[in-house]
Short mmCIF file of C-alpha atoms in Angstrom, two decimals:
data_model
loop_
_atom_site.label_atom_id
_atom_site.label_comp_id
_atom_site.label_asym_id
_atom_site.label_seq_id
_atom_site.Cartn_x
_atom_site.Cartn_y
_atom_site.Cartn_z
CA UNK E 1 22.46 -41.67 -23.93
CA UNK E 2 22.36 -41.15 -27.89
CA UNK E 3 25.60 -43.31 -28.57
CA UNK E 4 25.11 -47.04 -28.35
CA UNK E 5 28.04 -49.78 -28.21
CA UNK E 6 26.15 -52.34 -29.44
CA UNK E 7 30.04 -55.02 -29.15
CA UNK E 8 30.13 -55.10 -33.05
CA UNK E 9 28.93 -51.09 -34.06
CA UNK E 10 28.83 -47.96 -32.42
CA UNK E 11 25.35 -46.43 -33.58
CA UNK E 12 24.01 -42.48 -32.68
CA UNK E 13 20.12 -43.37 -32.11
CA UNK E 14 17.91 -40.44 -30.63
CA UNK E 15 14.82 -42.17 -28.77
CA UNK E 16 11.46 -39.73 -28.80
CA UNK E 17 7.79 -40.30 -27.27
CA UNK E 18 6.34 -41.49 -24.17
CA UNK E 19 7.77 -45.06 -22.63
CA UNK E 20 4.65 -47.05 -23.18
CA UNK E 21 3.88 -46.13 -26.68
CA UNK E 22 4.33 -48.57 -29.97
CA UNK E 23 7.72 -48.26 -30.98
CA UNK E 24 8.62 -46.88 -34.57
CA UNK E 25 12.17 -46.93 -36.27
CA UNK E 26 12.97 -44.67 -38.77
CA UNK E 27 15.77 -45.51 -41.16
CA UNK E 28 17.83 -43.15 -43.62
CA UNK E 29 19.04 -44.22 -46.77
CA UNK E 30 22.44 -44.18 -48.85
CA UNK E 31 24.49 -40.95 -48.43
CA UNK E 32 21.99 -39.60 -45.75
CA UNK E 33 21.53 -39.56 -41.66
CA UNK E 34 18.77 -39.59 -39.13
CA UNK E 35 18.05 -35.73 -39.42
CA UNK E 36 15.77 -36.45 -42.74
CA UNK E 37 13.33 -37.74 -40.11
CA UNK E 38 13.59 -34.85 -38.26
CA UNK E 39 9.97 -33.42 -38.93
CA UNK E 40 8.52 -36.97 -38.67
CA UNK E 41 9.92 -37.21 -35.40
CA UNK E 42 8.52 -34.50 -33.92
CA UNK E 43 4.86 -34.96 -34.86
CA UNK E 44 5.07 -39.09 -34.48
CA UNK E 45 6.76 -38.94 -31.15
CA UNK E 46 3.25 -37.36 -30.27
CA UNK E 47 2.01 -40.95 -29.90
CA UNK E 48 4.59 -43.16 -30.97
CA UNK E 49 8.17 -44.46 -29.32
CA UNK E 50 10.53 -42.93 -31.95
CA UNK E 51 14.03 -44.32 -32.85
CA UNK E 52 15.83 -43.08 -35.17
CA UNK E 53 19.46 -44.16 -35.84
CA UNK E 54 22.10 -42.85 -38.05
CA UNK E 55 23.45 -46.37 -40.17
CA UNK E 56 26.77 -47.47 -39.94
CA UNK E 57 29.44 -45.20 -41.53
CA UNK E 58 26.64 -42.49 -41.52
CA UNK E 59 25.98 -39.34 -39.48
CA UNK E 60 27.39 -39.62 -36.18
CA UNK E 61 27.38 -43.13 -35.92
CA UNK E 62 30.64 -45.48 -36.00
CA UNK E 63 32.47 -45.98 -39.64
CA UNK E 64 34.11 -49.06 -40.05
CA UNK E 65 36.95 -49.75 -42.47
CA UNK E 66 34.90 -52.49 -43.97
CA UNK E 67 30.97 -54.23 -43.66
CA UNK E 68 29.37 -50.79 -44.15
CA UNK E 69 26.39 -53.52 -46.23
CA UNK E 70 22.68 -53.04 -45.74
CA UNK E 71 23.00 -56.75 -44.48
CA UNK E 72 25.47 -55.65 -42.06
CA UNK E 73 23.09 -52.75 -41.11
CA UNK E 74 20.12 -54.61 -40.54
CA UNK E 75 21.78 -57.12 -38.03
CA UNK E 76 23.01 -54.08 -36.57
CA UNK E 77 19.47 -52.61 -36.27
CA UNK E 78 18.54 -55.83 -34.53
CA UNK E 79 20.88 -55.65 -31.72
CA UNK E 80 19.88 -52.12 -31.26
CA UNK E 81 16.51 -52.82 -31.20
CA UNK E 82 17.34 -56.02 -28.58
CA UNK E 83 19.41 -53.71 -26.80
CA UNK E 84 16.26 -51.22 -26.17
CA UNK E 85 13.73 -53.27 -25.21
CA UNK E 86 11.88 -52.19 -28.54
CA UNK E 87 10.52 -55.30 -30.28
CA UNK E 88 8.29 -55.77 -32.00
CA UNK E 89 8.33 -52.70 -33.75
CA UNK E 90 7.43 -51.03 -37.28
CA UNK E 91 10.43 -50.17 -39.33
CA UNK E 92 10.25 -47.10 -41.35
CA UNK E 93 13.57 -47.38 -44.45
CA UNK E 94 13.81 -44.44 -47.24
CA UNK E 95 15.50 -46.20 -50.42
CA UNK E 96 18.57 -48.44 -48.90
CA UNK E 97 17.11 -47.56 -45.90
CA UNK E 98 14.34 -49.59 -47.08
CA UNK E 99 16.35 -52.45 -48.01
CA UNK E 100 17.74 -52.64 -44.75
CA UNK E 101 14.55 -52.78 -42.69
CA UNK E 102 13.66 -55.61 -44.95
CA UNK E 103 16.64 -57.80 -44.64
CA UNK E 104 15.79 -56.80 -40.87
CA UNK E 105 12.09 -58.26 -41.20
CA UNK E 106 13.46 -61.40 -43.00
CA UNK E 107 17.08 -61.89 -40.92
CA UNK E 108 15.55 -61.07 -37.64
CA UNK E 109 11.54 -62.28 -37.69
CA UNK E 110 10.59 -61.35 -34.10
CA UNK E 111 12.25 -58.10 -34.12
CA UNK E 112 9.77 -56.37 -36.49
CA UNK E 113 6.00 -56.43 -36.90
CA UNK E 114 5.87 -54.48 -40.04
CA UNK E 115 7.52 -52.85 -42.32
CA UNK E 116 6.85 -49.34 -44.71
CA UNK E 117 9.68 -48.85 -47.63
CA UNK E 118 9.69 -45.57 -49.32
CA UNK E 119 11.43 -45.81 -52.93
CA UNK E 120 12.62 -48.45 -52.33
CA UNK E 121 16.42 -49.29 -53.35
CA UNK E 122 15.59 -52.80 -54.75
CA UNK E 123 13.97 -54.37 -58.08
CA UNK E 124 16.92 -52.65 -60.06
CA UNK E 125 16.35 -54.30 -63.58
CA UNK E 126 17.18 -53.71 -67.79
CA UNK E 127 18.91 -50.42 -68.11
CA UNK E 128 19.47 -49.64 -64.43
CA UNK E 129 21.12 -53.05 -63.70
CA UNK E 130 23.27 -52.20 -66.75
CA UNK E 131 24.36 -49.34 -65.41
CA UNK E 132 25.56 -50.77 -62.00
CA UNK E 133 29.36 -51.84 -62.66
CA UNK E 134 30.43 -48.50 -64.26
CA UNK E 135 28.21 -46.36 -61.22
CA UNK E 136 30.21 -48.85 -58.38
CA UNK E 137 33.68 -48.03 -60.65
CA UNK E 138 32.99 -43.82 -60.09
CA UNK E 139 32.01 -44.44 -56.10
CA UNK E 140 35.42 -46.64 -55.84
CA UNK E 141 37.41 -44.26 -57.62
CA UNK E 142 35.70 -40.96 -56.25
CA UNK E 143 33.49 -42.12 -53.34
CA UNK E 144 30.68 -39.31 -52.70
CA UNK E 145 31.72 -36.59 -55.45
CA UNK E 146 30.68 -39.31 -57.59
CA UNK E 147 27.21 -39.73 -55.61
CA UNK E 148 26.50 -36.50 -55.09
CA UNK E 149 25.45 -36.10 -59.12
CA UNK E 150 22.87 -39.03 -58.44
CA UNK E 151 21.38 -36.94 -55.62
CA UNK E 152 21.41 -34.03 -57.55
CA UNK E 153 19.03 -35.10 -59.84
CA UNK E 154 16.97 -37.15 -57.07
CA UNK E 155 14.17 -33.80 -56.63
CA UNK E 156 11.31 -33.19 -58.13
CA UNK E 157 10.76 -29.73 -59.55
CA UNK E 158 8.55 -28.99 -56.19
CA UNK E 159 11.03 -29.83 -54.06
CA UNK E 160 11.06 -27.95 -50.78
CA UNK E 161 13.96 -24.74 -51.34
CA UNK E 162 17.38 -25.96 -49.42
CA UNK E 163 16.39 -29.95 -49.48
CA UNK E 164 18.73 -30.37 -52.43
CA UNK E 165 21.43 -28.42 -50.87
CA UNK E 166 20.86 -30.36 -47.28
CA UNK E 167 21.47 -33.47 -49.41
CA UNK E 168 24.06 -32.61 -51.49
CA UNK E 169 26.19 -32.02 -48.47
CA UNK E 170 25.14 -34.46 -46.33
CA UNK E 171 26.34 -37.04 -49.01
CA UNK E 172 29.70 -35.42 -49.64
CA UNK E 173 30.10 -35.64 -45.67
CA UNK E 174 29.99 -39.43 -45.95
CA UNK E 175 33.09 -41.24 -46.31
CA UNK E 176 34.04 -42.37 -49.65
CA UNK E 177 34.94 -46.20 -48.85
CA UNK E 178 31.17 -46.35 -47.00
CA UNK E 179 29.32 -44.74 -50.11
CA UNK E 180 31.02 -47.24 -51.98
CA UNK E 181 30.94 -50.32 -49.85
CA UNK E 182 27.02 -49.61 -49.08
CA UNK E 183 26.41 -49.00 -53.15
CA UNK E 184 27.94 -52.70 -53.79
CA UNK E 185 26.33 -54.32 -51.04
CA UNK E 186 23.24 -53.46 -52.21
CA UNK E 187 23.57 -54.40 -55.98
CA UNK E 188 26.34 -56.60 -56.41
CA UNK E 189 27.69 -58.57 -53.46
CA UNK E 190 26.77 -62.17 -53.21
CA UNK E 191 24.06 -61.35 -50.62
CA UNK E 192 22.78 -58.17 -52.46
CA UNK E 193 18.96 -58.05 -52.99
CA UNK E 194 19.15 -55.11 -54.94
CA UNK E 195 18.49 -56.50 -58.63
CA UNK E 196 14.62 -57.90 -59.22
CA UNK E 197 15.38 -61.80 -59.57
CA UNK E 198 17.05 -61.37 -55.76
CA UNK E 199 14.82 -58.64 -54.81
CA UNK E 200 11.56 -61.00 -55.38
CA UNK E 201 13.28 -63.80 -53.48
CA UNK E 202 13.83 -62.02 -50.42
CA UNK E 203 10.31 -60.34 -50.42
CA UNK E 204 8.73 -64.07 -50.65
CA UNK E 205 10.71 -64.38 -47.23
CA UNK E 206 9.28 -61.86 -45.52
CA UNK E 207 6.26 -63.19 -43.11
CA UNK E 208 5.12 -59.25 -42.20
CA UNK E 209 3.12 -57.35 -43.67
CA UNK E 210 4.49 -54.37 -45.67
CA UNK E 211 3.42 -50.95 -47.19
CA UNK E 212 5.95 -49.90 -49.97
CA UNK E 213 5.48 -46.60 -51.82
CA UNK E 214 7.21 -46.19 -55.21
CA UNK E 215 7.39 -43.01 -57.22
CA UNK E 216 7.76 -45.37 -60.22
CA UNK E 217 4.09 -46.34 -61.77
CA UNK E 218 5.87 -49.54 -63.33
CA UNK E 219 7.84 -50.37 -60.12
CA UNK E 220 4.71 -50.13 -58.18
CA UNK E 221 2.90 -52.41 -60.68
CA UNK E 222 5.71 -55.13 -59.91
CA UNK E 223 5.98 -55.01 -56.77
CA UNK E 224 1.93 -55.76 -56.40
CA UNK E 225 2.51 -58.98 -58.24
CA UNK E 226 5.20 -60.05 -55.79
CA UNK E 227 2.56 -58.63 -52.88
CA UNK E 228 1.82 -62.31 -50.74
CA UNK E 229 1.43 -61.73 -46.70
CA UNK E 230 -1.86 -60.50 -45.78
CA UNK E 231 -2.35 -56.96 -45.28
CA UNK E 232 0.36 -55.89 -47.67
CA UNK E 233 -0.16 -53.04 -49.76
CA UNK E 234 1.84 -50.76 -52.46
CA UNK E 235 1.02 -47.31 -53.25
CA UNK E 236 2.22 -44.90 -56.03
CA UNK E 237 3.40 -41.29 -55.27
CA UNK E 238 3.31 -39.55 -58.86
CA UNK E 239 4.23 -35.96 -57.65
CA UNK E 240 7.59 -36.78 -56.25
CA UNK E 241 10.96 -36.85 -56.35
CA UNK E 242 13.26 -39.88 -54.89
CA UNK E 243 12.85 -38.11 -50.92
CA UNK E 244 9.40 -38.03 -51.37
CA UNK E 245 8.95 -38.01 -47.52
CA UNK E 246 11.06 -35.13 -47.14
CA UNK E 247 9.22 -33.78 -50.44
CA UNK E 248 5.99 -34.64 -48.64
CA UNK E 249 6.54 -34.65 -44.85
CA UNK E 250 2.61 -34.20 -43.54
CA UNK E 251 1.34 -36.61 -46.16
CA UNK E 252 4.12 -39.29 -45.27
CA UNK E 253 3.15 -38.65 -41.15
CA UNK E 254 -0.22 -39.66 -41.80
CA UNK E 255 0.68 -42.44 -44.13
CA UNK E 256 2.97 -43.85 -41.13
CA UNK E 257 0.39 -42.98 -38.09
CA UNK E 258 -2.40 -44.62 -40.43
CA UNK E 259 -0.58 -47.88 -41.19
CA UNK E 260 0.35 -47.95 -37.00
CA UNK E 261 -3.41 -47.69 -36.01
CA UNK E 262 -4.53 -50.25 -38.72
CA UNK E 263 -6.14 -53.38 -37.14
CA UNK E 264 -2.98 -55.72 -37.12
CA UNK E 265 -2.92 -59.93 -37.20
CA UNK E 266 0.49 -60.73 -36.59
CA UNK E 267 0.78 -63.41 -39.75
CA UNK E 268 3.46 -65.23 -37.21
#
């Protein structure tokens, strides 16, 4: 079965790797679906119990007319991972994929045992947080032609050929009331986390430990100071774009198989 009623979402989840092995989720971001883990899969399902879901209002999965919220998403992420037997597990999130597997970790403790974020989408601050109301105005008014510029430019100039394009369209196949909905509940809803004063209050509430990977040197520098469970650890990619697993799909596969084999003390 790849189609899960979960009561409050329909979710499309392909499951990968033998029974017995650790289980590993693997989480898209904004605009996206599960088939940017599709090379991960294959070589972590290898040793690993690999789940990877498309969001809500994503991919396959249900679209609601409303709650398409990383909050939303990471309760829904919970009953999915309930629903399969699969917890405690290590959540995987690319950029609001990564918020979402954190407001998993903090919303639903014994469901995850660790946590990797890849570019994060939180710890928006100065010129970026200025930017928000007038970037949430184009997605309202034009839904994903308005996001498809910001993915555009999301590549660095060694970007695989035809990852651009696989992105561009991916995002325009998204429905405009989700890309906006998603964009505000990460940045400006009541719960969002998006914005640094928020986004170091809700990674004081995480108890797991957590590897985050930024491809911004000054992002990476905060982000150590805000460091506080045990084992914890932030890394800086300098040669990539914003998909930097995608841009960097064997490097990112060892980064995640390393990080599951690490001695763990569960700091609960």
């Amino acid at each position: 079965m790849t189609t899960f009623d979960l009561g409050r979402i329909r979710l499309f989840c392909t499951i990968d790797g033998p029974d017995d092995a650790p289980a590993l989720l693997l989480v898209h971001g904004w605009g996206s679906d599960g088939g940017d883990w599709a090379t991960h899969t294959e070589a972590l399902a290898r040793r690993f119990r690999v789940v990877v879901p498309d969001l809500r209002g994503h991919g396959r999965s249900q679209v609601p007319d409303h709650g398409n919220t990383p909050s939303e998403m990471a309760d829904d992420l919970a009953a999915l991972t309930q629903a399969l037997g699969l917890r405690p597990l290590v959540a995987v999130g690319h950029s609001m994929g990564g918020q979402v597997v954190n407001l998993m970790a903090v919303r639903h403790t014994a469901a995850v045992r660790s946590v990797i974020i890849l570019d994060p989408a939180h710890g928006a601050h100065g010129r970026e947080v200025g930017l928000i109301p007038a970037r949430l105005a184009a997605y309202r008014e034009h839904g994903a032609r308005a996001a498809a510029s910001f993915v555009a430019d999301a590549f660095s100039p060694h970007a695989p050929p035809g990852l651009r394009a696989s992105h561009l369209r991916t995002m325009l196949g998204t429905p405009d009331h989700v890309i906006a909905q998603a964009y505000a509940g990460m940045y400006v809803h009541p719960g969002a986390v998006g914005i640094r004063p928020r986004s170091e209050e809700y990674l004081r509430r995480r108890t797991q430990p957590g590897l985050t990977v930024w491809t911004s040197a000054e992002a990476a520098a905060w982000e150590k100071r805000n460091l506080h469970v045990p084992g914890s650890r932030v890394d800086h990619w300098s040669d990539s774009g914003h998909y930097l697993h995608e841009e960097h799909p064997q490097r990112t596969i060892q980064l995640i198989t390393d990080w599951l084999q690490r001695p763990l003390t569960d700091p609960r």
